[in-house]
């Protein structure tokens, strides 16, 4: 068990974080309503370059498809969207950069037209140390994977992932809290649901028993030993138990219970997807998005305060407007995963549900048009997330609320950057 002393979140005034974004709106000279915009440098929205003069005329079908792409690339329009611009209204127009048409798919570039923010390159010293520690934990403490899976573990690049998503973590020890939980959850996904022996058949029973590693069973003296023994019976349960022990040692009781709640949400989403697989049900698009609100990344950004070494009080976390911000962040980042993993999933056995696939089948669109529409869905969710976060910052400019919102925004940006750069796992489809 780790020593919880130096990691436990404090409840008084917080020291400044290592990043320049740690200043409050008042100290930086900005209002609470626009502090989120100051987090990100202006990002030009790329537009396709005009075709050469000798290109033959486009067919009506192709023209309609290109219009959809151009609509995504232009960004949001309509009432209320002007507040999302990072460029002052009276500033001279900035020429849009041209999307490089010759760039091969999957070379670590962003999905064209995807609304996102660039992030600084993660600290390589921290990346190396987190990578070293998490591999030692996986091999020595929880015996997470057999030797033949080592390349896949390394290819996940979890050290880069977590350092990029938590730029305000005070120490590597704090980063390791999130890293162990991330690796444990992915082990359960792989072993119970996906690539390494996963199946929808009987998934509910397996997940329920694994969940008791996070939310302990309280039972009689006669039956407790059998439950304790079960926690070491497979890699996901060993990883869940160990990662949660470290987390509980550093988190407050309310933070630990918040995480348990969000993991229950995640597991419910897994079970819905498994039920659809067993019955061969193709969900409507709105049904798929409902499932993805639960089967998503929410447990990761919701612990950003624990990883940052402070606590967002439970009553502020429970505010409906805060819950909306967290839900939108989880939804947007999960569609990012759908878009970047699209080609990987198409090349896997069986039918994998992701947003482009569901849109294509339910709305009778071509794979390209469905993918482009999924980009639009992501962008709308991202703009809604940023608007909701700015509204909450204005309504409740409490320092811990503002810091938590900055942490969630940083996680959203870091999550995208990891997907963009992880060419070991992901390659973009050739739709452009």
Short mmCIF file of C-alpha atoms in Angstrom, two decimals:
data_model
loop_
_atom_site.label_atom_id
_atom_site.label_comp_id
_atom_site.label_asym_id
_atom_site.label_seq_id
_atom_site.Cartn_x
_atom_site.Cartn_y
_atom_site.Cartn_z
CA UNK A 1 0.00 0.00 0.00
CA UNK A 2 1.22 3.54 -0.68
CA UNK A 3 1.79 6.09 2.03
CA UNK A 4 -1.33 8.28 1.79
CA UNK A 5 0.18 11.21 3.66
CA UNK A 6 1.74 13.37 0.93
CA UNK A 7 -0.89 12.46 -1.65
CA UNK A 8 -4.10 13.09 0.27
CA UNK A 9 -5.91 16.16 -1.11
CA UNK A 10 -5.84 19.19 1.12
CA UNK A 11 -8.93 21.17 2.04
CA UNK A 12 -7.51 24.61 2.67
CA UNK A 13 -6.02 27.09 0.18
CA UNK A 14 -4.25 25.33 -2.64
CA UNK A 15 -0.69 26.03 -3.76
CA UNK A 16 -0.27 27.09 -7.37
CA UNK A 17 -0.08 24.29 -9.89
CA UNK A 18 3.02 23.79 -12.03
CA UNK A 19 1.29 25.16 -15.15
CA UNK A 20 0.66 28.73 -16.18
CA UNK A 21 -3.05 27.96 -16.42
CA UNK A 22 -3.32 27.71 -12.65
CA UNK A 23 -4.02 31.38 -12.07
CA UNK A 24 -7.56 32.31 -11.18
CA UNK A 25 -9.57 34.51 -13.53
CA UNK A 26 -9.24 37.47 -11.18
CA UNK A 27 -5.45 37.21 -11.00
CA UNK A 28 -5.08 36.88 -14.76
CA UNK A 29 -7.24 39.88 -15.55
CA UNK A 30 -10.00 37.93 -17.28
CA UNK A 31 -13.59 37.32 -16.30
CA UNK A 32 -14.86 33.95 -15.13
CA UNK A 33 -17.00 33.59 -18.23
CA UNK A 34 -14.05 33.62 -20.63
CA UNK A 35 -11.33 31.97 -18.58
CA UNK A 36 -11.74 28.67 -20.45
CA UNK A 37 -11.03 30.36 -23.77
CA UNK A 38 -7.71 31.59 -22.37
CA UNK A 39 -6.63 27.98 -21.87
CA UNK A 40 -6.31 27.35 -25.57
CA UNK A 41 -4.35 29.14 -28.29
CA UNK A 42 -6.45 30.16 -31.30
CA UNK A 43 -6.89 27.18 -33.58
CA UNK A 44 -7.49 27.86 -37.25
CA UNK A 45 -10.25 25.81 -38.83
CA UNK A 46 -8.72 24.20 -41.93
CA UNK A 47 -10.57 24.31 -45.23
CA UNK A 48 -9.94 22.20 -48.32
CA UNK A 49 -7.80 23.78 -51.02
CA UNK A 50 -9.63 24.61 -54.28
CA UNK A 51 -9.39 21.91 -56.95
CA UNK A 52 -7.11 22.48 -59.94
CA UNK A 53 -8.77 23.89 -63.05
CA UNK A 54 -8.47 20.64 -64.98
CA UNK A 55 -10.38 18.55 -62.42
CA UNK A 56 -13.57 17.17 -64.00
CA UNK A 57 -16.93 18.45 -62.67
CA UNK A 58 -18.18 16.82 -59.50
CA UNK A 59 -21.23 14.60 -59.51
CA UNK A 60 -24.23 15.76 -57.43
CA UNK A 61 -23.51 12.99 -54.91
CA UNK A 62 -19.88 14.03 -54.54
CA UNK A 63 -20.81 17.71 -54.29
CA UNK A 64 -23.26 16.99 -51.47
CA UNK A 65 -20.61 14.99 -49.65
CA UNK A 66 -18.06 17.79 -50.03
CA UNK A 67 -20.61 20.27 -48.71
CA UNK A 68 -20.91 18.18 -45.56
CA UNK A 69 -17.14 18.22 -45.11
CA UNK A 70 -16.96 21.98 -45.68
CA UNK A 71 -19.74 22.49 -43.12
CA UNK A 72 -17.67 20.66 -40.52
CA UNK A 73 -14.50 22.53 -41.40
CA UNK A 74 -16.18 25.94 -41.06
CA UNK A 75 -17.09 25.29 -37.42
CA UNK A 76 -20.24 26.27 -35.56
CA UNK A 77 -22.68 28.92 -36.77
CA UNK A 78 -25.97 30.29 -35.55
CA UNK A 79 -27.23 31.92 -32.34
CA UNK A 80 -24.79 31.83 -29.46
CA UNK A 81 -21.81 30.47 -31.39
CA UNK A 82 -19.97 33.77 -31.66
CA UNK A 83 -19.03 33.51 -27.99
CA UNK A 84 -17.06 30.36 -28.81
CA UNK A 85 -14.64 32.25 -31.05
CA UNK A 86 -11.23 32.98 -29.57
CA UNK A 87 -10.62 35.88 -31.98
CA UNK A 88 -12.01 39.33 -31.02
CA UNK A 89 -14.90 40.54 -33.15
CA UNK A 90 -12.99 43.59 -34.35
CA UNK A 91 -9.80 41.68 -35.19
CA UNK A 92 -8.81 41.46 -38.86
CA UNK A 93 -9.71 38.13 -40.44
CA UNK A 94 -7.01 35.48 -40.26
CA UNK A 95 -6.60 33.38 -43.41
CA UNK A 96 -7.58 29.79 -42.83
CA UNK A 97 -4.73 27.30 -43.22
CA UNK A 98 -5.08 24.84 -46.07
CA UNK A 99 -5.50 21.17 -45.25
CA UNK A 100 -2.56 19.29 -46.79
CA UNK A 101 -4.27 17.14 -49.39
CA UNK A 102 -1.29 14.87 -49.93
CA UNK A 103 -0.88 13.80 -46.30
CA UNK A 104 -1.24 10.01 -46.07
CA UNK A 105 -3.91 8.70 -43.71
CA UNK A 106 -2.92 7.81 -40.20
CA UNK A 107 0.41 9.64 -39.94
CA UNK A 108 -0.35 11.02 -36.52
CA UNK A 109 -2.52 13.81 -37.84
CA UNK A 110 -5.84 14.96 -36.47
CA UNK A 111 -9.11 13.91 -38.05
CA UNK A 112 -9.70 16.66 -40.65
CA UNK A 113 -12.39 19.06 -39.48
CA UNK A 114 -12.37 17.80 -35.89
CA UNK A 115 -12.72 20.64 -33.39
CA UNK A 116 -9.87 20.28 -30.92
CA UNK A 117 -7.09 22.18 -29.18
CA UNK A 118 -3.37 21.42 -29.47
CA UNK A 119 -1.48 20.65 -26.28
CA UNK A 120 2.17 21.04 -25.34
CA UNK A 121 4.31 17.95 -25.76
CA UNK A 122 4.06 15.97 -22.49
CA UNK A 123 7.10 16.27 -20.22
CA UNK A 124 9.38 13.46 -21.47
CA UNK A 125 10.97 12.93 -18.05
CA UNK A 126 7.58 12.32 -16.48
CA UNK A 127 6.45 10.20 -19.39
CA UNK A 128 9.47 7.94 -19.01
CA UNK A 129 9.07 7.62 -15.25
CA UNK A 130 5.33 6.91 -15.37
CA UNK A 131 5.93 4.36 -18.13
CA UNK A 132 8.62 2.64 -16.07
CA UNK A 133 6.52 2.55 -12.89
CA UNK A 134 3.32 1.35 -14.53
CA UNK A 135 5.09 -1.49 -16.28
CA UNK A 136 6.70 -2.57 -13.02
CA UNK A 137 3.30 -2.44 -11.32
CA UNK A 138 1.67 -4.44 -14.11
CA UNK A 139 4.34 -7.12 -14.14
CA UNK A 140 5.33 -7.41 -10.49
CA UNK A 141 2.33 -6.35 -8.41
CA UNK A 142 -0.69 -7.59 -10.34
CA UNK A 143 0.70 -9.98 -13.00
CA UNK A 144 -1.48 -8.19 -15.53
CA UNK A 145 -0.51 -9.83 -18.81
CA UNK A 146 1.43 -12.80 -20.21
CA UNK A 147 4.76 -12.18 -21.88
CA UNK A 148 3.28 -12.30 -25.39
CA UNK A 149 1.12 -9.23 -24.68
CA UNK A 150 4.07 -7.03 -23.69
CA UNK A 151 4.24 -5.30 -27.08
CA UNK A 152 0.57 -4.32 -26.86
CA UNK A 153 1.09 -2.95 -23.36
CA UNK A 154 4.04 -0.84 -24.52
CA UNK A 155 2.14 0.28 -27.62
CA UNK A 156 -0.66 1.69 -25.50
CA UNK A 157 1.75 4.49 -24.42
CA UNK A 158 -0.11 5.00 -21.17
CA UNK A 159 2.67 7.16 -19.70
CA UNK A 160 2.33 9.72 -22.47
CA UNK A 161 -1.44 9.49 -22.17
CA UNK A 162 -1.65 10.29 -18.47
CA UNK A 163 1.05 12.96 -18.41
CA UNK A 164 -0.68 14.73 -21.27
CA UNK A 165 -4.10 14.52 -19.62
CA UNK A 166 -3.01 15.73 -16.16
CA UNK A 167 -0.60 18.64 -16.66
CA UNK A 168 -1.26 20.01 -13.15
CA UNK A 169 -0.38 16.81 -11.25
CA UNK A 170 2.06 17.88 -8.52
CA UNK A 171 4.13 14.67 -8.60
CA UNK A 172 4.59 11.42 -10.47
CA UNK A 173 2.94 9.68 -7.51
CA UNK A 174 -0.22 11.64 -8.24
CA UNK A 175 -0.04 10.71 -11.92
CA UNK A 176 0.28 7.06 -10.98
CA UNK A 177 -3.13 7.16 -9.26
CA UNK A 178 -4.81 7.80 -12.61
CA UNK A 179 -2.44 5.57 -14.56
CA UNK A 180 -3.14 2.42 -12.54
CA UNK A 181 -6.89 2.97 -12.74
CA UNK A 182 -6.71 3.52 -16.50
CA UNK A 183 -4.67 0.36 -17.06
CA UNK A 184 -6.91 -1.71 -14.78
CA UNK A 185 -10.08 -0.62 -16.58
CA UNK A 186 -8.53 -1.37 -19.97
CA UNK A 187 -7.53 -4.81 -18.73
CA UNK A 188 -11.13 -5.52 -17.80
CA UNK A 189 -12.36 -4.21 -21.16
CA UNK A 190 -9.89 -6.39 -23.07
CA UNK A 191 -10.29 -9.56 -21.02
CA UNK A 192 -14.02 -9.42 -20.33
CA UNK A 193 -15.43 -7.56 -23.34
CA UNK A 194 -13.00 -7.28 -26.24
CA UNK A 195 -9.77 -8.59 -27.72
CA UNK A 196 -8.42 -11.10 -25.23
CA UNK A 197 -11.19 -13.60 -24.62
CA UNK A 198 -14.02 -11.15 -24.03
CA UNK A 199 -17.62 -12.10 -24.74
CA UNK A 200 -21.07 -10.63 -24.10
CA UNK A 201 -22.18 -14.01 -22.75
CA UNK A 202 -22.13 -13.93 -18.97
CA UNK A 203 -20.55 -10.48 -18.91
CA UNK A 204 -22.87 -9.18 -16.19
CA UNK A 205 -21.72 -11.74 -13.65
CA UNK A 206 -18.03 -11.15 -14.39
CA UNK A 207 -18.34 -7.37 -14.17
CA UNK A 208 -20.36 -7.47 -10.97
CA UNK A 209 -17.72 -9.59 -9.23
CA UNK A 210 -14.93 -7.36 -10.53
CA UNK A 211 -16.80 -4.29 -9.32
CA UNK A 212 -16.56 -5.63 -5.77
CA UNK A 213 -12.83 -4.92 -5.98
CA UNK A 214 -13.80 -1.24 -6.17
CA UNK A 215 -16.90 -1.34 -3.95
CA UNK A 216 -16.18 -3.99 -1.34
CA UNK A 217 -18.55 -6.75 -0.38
CA UNK A 218 -19.80 -6.51 3.20
CA UNK A 219 -20.85 -10.01 4.16
CA UNK A 220 -20.68 -12.58 6.93
CA UNK A 221 -17.53 -14.05 8.42
CA UNK A 222 -18.26 -17.41 6.81
CA UNK A 223 -18.33 -16.10 3.23
CA UNK A 224 -15.87 -13.20 3.35
CA UNK A 225 -12.73 -15.35 2.80
CA UNK A 226 -14.07 -16.77 -0.47
CA UNK A 227 -14.75 -13.26 -1.74
CA UNK A 228 -11.30 -12.07 -0.68
CA UNK A 229 -9.73 -14.99 -2.52
CA UNK A 230 -11.74 -14.21 -5.65
CA UNK A 231 -10.12 -10.77 -5.96
CA UNK A 232 -6.87 -12.43 -7.01
CA UNK A 233 -8.47 -14.90 -9.42
CA UNK A 234 -7.88 -13.00 -12.69
CA UNK A 235 -5.91 -10.05 -14.02
CA UNK A 236 -8.78 -7.51 -14.12
CA UNK A 237 -9.72 -8.13 -10.49
CA UNK A 238 -6.11 -8.04 -9.32
CA UNK A 239 -5.60 -4.77 -11.17
CA UNK A 240 -8.86 -3.23 -9.94
CA UNK A 241 -8.12 -4.13 -6.34
CA UNK A 242 -4.55 -2.81 -6.37
CA UNK A 243 -5.32 0.38 -8.30
CA UNK A 244 -8.26 1.17 -6.04
CA UNK A 245 -6.20 0.55 -2.90
CA UNK A 246 -3.68 3.13 -4.05
CA UNK A 247 -6.45 5.55 -5.00
CA UNK A 248 -8.31 5.21 -1.68
CA UNK A 249 -5.04 5.83 0.13
CA UNK A 250 -4.74 9.23 -1.54
CA UNK A 251 -8.35 10.33 -2.11
CA UNK A 252 -10.93 11.63 0.32
CA UNK A 253 -13.92 9.36 1.04
CA UNK A 254 -16.18 11.46 -1.21
CA UNK A 255 -13.70 11.32 -4.08
CA UNK A 256 -13.41 7.54 -3.76
CA UNK A 257 -17.18 7.14 -3.70
CA UNK A 258 -17.53 9.44 -6.71
CA UNK A 259 -15.15 7.20 -8.62
CA UNK A 260 -17.08 4.05 -7.63
CA UNK A 261 -20.28 5.65 -8.86
CA UNK A 262 -18.77 6.58 -12.22
CA UNK A 263 -17.33 3.08 -12.64
CA UNK A 264 -20.80 1.65 -12.01
CA UNK A 265 -22.03 3.93 -14.81
CA UNK A 266 -19.27 2.61 -17.06
CA UNK A 267 -20.09 -1.00 -16.28
CA UNK A 268 -23.78 -0.40 -17.01
CA UNK A 269 -22.79 0.90 -20.44
CA UNK A 270 -20.72 -2.23 -21.05
CA UNK A 271 -23.72 -4.38 -20.21
CA UNK A 272 -26.05 -2.47 -22.54
CA UNK A 273 -23.65 -2.93 -25.44
CA UNK A 274 -23.26 -6.61 -24.58
CA UNK A 275 -27.04 -7.08 -24.48
CA UNK A 276 -27.33 -5.55 -27.96
CA UNK A 277 -24.61 -7.89 -29.21
CA UNK A 278 -26.39 -10.95 -27.80
CA UNK A 279 -29.70 -9.98 -29.42
CA UNK A 280 -28.10 -8.61 -32.62
CA UNK A 281 -29.81 -5.28 -31.99
CA UNK A 282 -28.71 -2.29 -34.04
CA UNK A 283 -29.51 0.77 -31.91
CA UNK A 284 -30.94 3.99 -33.21
CA UNK A 285 -28.36 6.77 -33.26
CA UNK A 286 -29.85 8.40 -30.17
CA UNK A 287 -29.85 5.02 -28.40
CA UNK A 288 -26.20 4.52 -29.25
CA UNK A 289 -25.35 7.98 -27.90
CA UNK A 290 -27.27 7.16 -24.71
CA UNK A 291 -25.20 3.99 -24.27
CA UNK A 292 -22.01 5.96 -24.91
CA UNK A 293 -22.89 8.43 -22.16
CA UNK A 294 -22.32 5.53 -19.78
CA UNK A 295 -19.75 3.45 -21.66
CA UNK A 296 -17.29 6.30 -21.90
CA UNK A 297 -14.26 8.04 -20.41
CA UNK A 298 -16.15 9.78 -17.60
CA UNK A 299 -14.29 8.07 -14.71
CA UNK A 300 -11.03 9.58 -15.98
CA UNK A 301 -11.68 13.34 -15.96
CA UNK A 302 -13.87 13.08 -12.86
CA UNK A 303 -10.79 12.28 -10.73
CA UNK A 304 -8.80 15.25 -12.01
CA UNK A 305 -8.90 16.90 -8.57
CA UNK A 306 -7.47 13.86 -6.79
CA UNK A 307 -4.67 13.67 -9.36
CA UNK A 308 -4.17 17.42 -8.93
CA UNK A 309 -3.79 17.06 -5.15
CA UNK A 310 -6.92 18.97 -4.11
CA UNK A 311 -10.65 18.26 -3.71
CA UNK A 312 -13.72 19.61 -5.44
CA UNK A 313 -16.26 19.42 -2.58
CA UNK A 314 -19.05 16.90 -3.04
CA UNK A 315 -21.81 19.52 -3.09
CA UNK A 316 -20.10 21.41 -5.91
CA UNK A 317 -19.40 18.23 -7.85
CA UNK A 318 -23.08 17.27 -7.54
CA UNK A 319 -24.40 20.53 -9.00
CA UNK A 320 -26.51 19.80 -12.10
CA UNK A 321 -24.46 22.26 -14.18
CA UNK A 322 -21.23 20.55 -13.10
CA UNK A 323 -22.73 17.15 -13.92
CA UNK A 324 -23.62 18.45 -17.38
CA UNK A 325 -20.06 19.66 -17.96
CA UNK A 326 -18.61 16.30 -16.92
CA UNK A 327 -21.13 14.35 -19.03
CA UNK A 328 -20.43 16.43 -22.14
CA UNK A 329 -16.69 16.04 -21.64
CA UNK A 330 -17.08 12.28 -21.40
CA UNK A 331 -19.38 12.14 -24.42
CA UNK A 332 -17.12 14.23 -26.65
CA UNK A 333 -13.95 12.35 -25.75
CA UNK A 334 -15.67 9.03 -26.36
CA UNK A 335 -16.69 10.05 -29.88
CA UNK A 336 -13.02 10.95 -30.41
CA UNK A 337 -12.29 7.30 -29.64
CA UNK A 338 -14.98 6.15 -32.09
CA UNK A 339 -13.43 8.26 -34.85
CA UNK A 340 -9.80 7.29 -34.31
CA UNK A 341 -10.52 3.59 -33.68
CA UNK A 342 -12.90 3.31 -36.65
CA UNK A 343 -10.43 1.60 -39.00
CA UNK A 344 -9.06 -0.65 -36.23
CA UNK A 345 -12.55 -1.86 -35.36
CA UNK A 346 -13.57 -2.44 -38.98
CA UNK A 347 -10.55 -4.72 -39.33
CA UNK A 348 -11.51 -6.73 -36.23
CA UNK A 349 -13.75 -9.82 -36.32
CA UNK A 350 -17.49 -9.29 -35.92
CA UNK A 351 -19.51 -6.07 -35.99
CA UNK A 352 -18.22 -3.35 -33.70
CA UNK A 353 -20.67 -0.60 -32.87
CA UNK A 354 -19.26 2.89 -33.21
CA UNK A 355 -20.94 6.14 -34.14
CA UNK A 356 -20.03 6.17 -37.87
CA UNK A 357 -21.21 2.57 -38.27
CA UNK A 358 -24.53 3.22 -36.52
CA UNK A 359 -25.14 6.43 -38.49
CA UNK A 360 -24.33 4.66 -41.78
CA UNK A 361 -26.73 1.80 -41.14
CA UNK A 362 -29.56 3.73 -39.49
CA UNK A 363 -29.51 6.78 -41.77
CA UNK A 364 -28.56 4.95 -44.98
CA UNK A 365 -25.40 6.96 -45.60
CA UNK A 366 -22.15 5.95 -47.23
CA UNK A 367 -19.29 5.14 -44.83
CA UNK A 368 -17.62 8.44 -45.71
CA UNK A 369 -20.72 10.57 -45.18
CA UNK A 370 -21.53 8.77 -41.94
CA UNK A 371 -17.99 9.37 -40.67
CA UNK A 372 -18.21 13.06 -41.56
CA UNK A 373 -21.54 13.33 -39.76
CA UNK A 374 -19.99 11.70 -36.69
CA UNK A 375 -17.34 14.45 -36.79
CA UNK A 376 -20.17 17.00 -36.73
CA UNK A 377 -21.72 15.27 -33.71
CA UNK A 378 -18.38 15.42 -31.90
CA UNK A 379 -17.90 19.08 -32.70
CA UNK A 380 -21.36 20.00 -31.44
CA UNK A 381 -20.67 18.12 -28.19
CA UNK A 382 -17.32 19.88 -27.78
CA UNK A 383 -18.82 23.33 -28.27
CA UNK A 384 -21.61 22.46 -25.83
CA UNK A 385 -19.01 21.31 -23.29
CA UNK A 386 -17.02 24.53 -23.57
CA UNK A 387 -20.14 26.72 -23.39
CA UNK A 388 -21.45 24.83 -20.34
CA UNK A 389 -18.07 25.08 -18.60
CA UNK A 390 -17.87 28.83 -19.26
CA UNK A 391 -21.44 29.31 -17.95
CA UNK A 392 -20.60 27.38 -14.78
CA UNK A 393 -17.39 29.36 -14.26
CA UNK A 394 -19.42 32.56 -14.42
CA UNK A 395 -22.20 31.27 -12.16
CA UNK A 396 -19.89 29.73 -9.55
CA UNK A 397 -16.42 31.32 -9.65
CA UNK A 398 -15.16 29.32 -6.65
CA UNK A 399 -11.42 28.58 -6.98
CA UNK A 400 -11.84 24.80 -6.72
CA UNK A 401 -14.61 24.87 -9.34
CA UNK A 402 -12.46 26.88 -11.75
CA UNK A 403 -9.47 24.64 -11.19
CA UNK A 404 -11.57 21.52 -11.68
CA UNK A 405 -13.01 22.88 -14.93
CA UNK A 406 -9.50 23.63 -16.15
CA UNK A 407 -8.50 20.09 -15.24
CA UNK A 408 -11.40 18.56 -17.16
CA UNK A 409 -10.62 20.74 -20.18
CA UNK A 410 -6.97 19.65 -20.03
CA UNK A 411 -8.06 16.01 -19.89
CA UNK A 412 -10.28 16.47 -22.95
CA UNK A 413 -7.41 18.01 -24.91
CA UNK A 414 -4.85 15.45 -23.73
CA UNK A 415 -7.16 12.57 -24.59
CA UNK A 416 -7.47 13.81 -28.17
CA UNK A 417 -3.72 14.31 -28.48
CA UNK A 418 -3.03 10.75 -27.34
CA UNK A 419 -5.48 9.35 -29.90
CA UNK A 420 -3.97 11.53 -32.64
CA UNK A 421 -0.39 10.47 -31.92
CA UNK A 422 -0.89 6.78 -31.11
CA UNK A 423 -0.28 5.37 -34.57
CA UNK A 424 0.53 1.98 -33.02
CA UNK A 425 -3.19 1.58 -32.37
CA UNK A 426 -4.96 3.92 -34.76
CA UNK A 427 -4.97 4.87 -38.45
CA UNK A 428 -7.45 7.23 -40.05
CA UNK A 429 -9.71 6.06 -42.86
CA UNK A 430 -8.85 7.37 -46.31
CA UNK A 431 -11.88 9.67 -46.67
CA UNK A 432 -10.11 12.89 -47.68
#
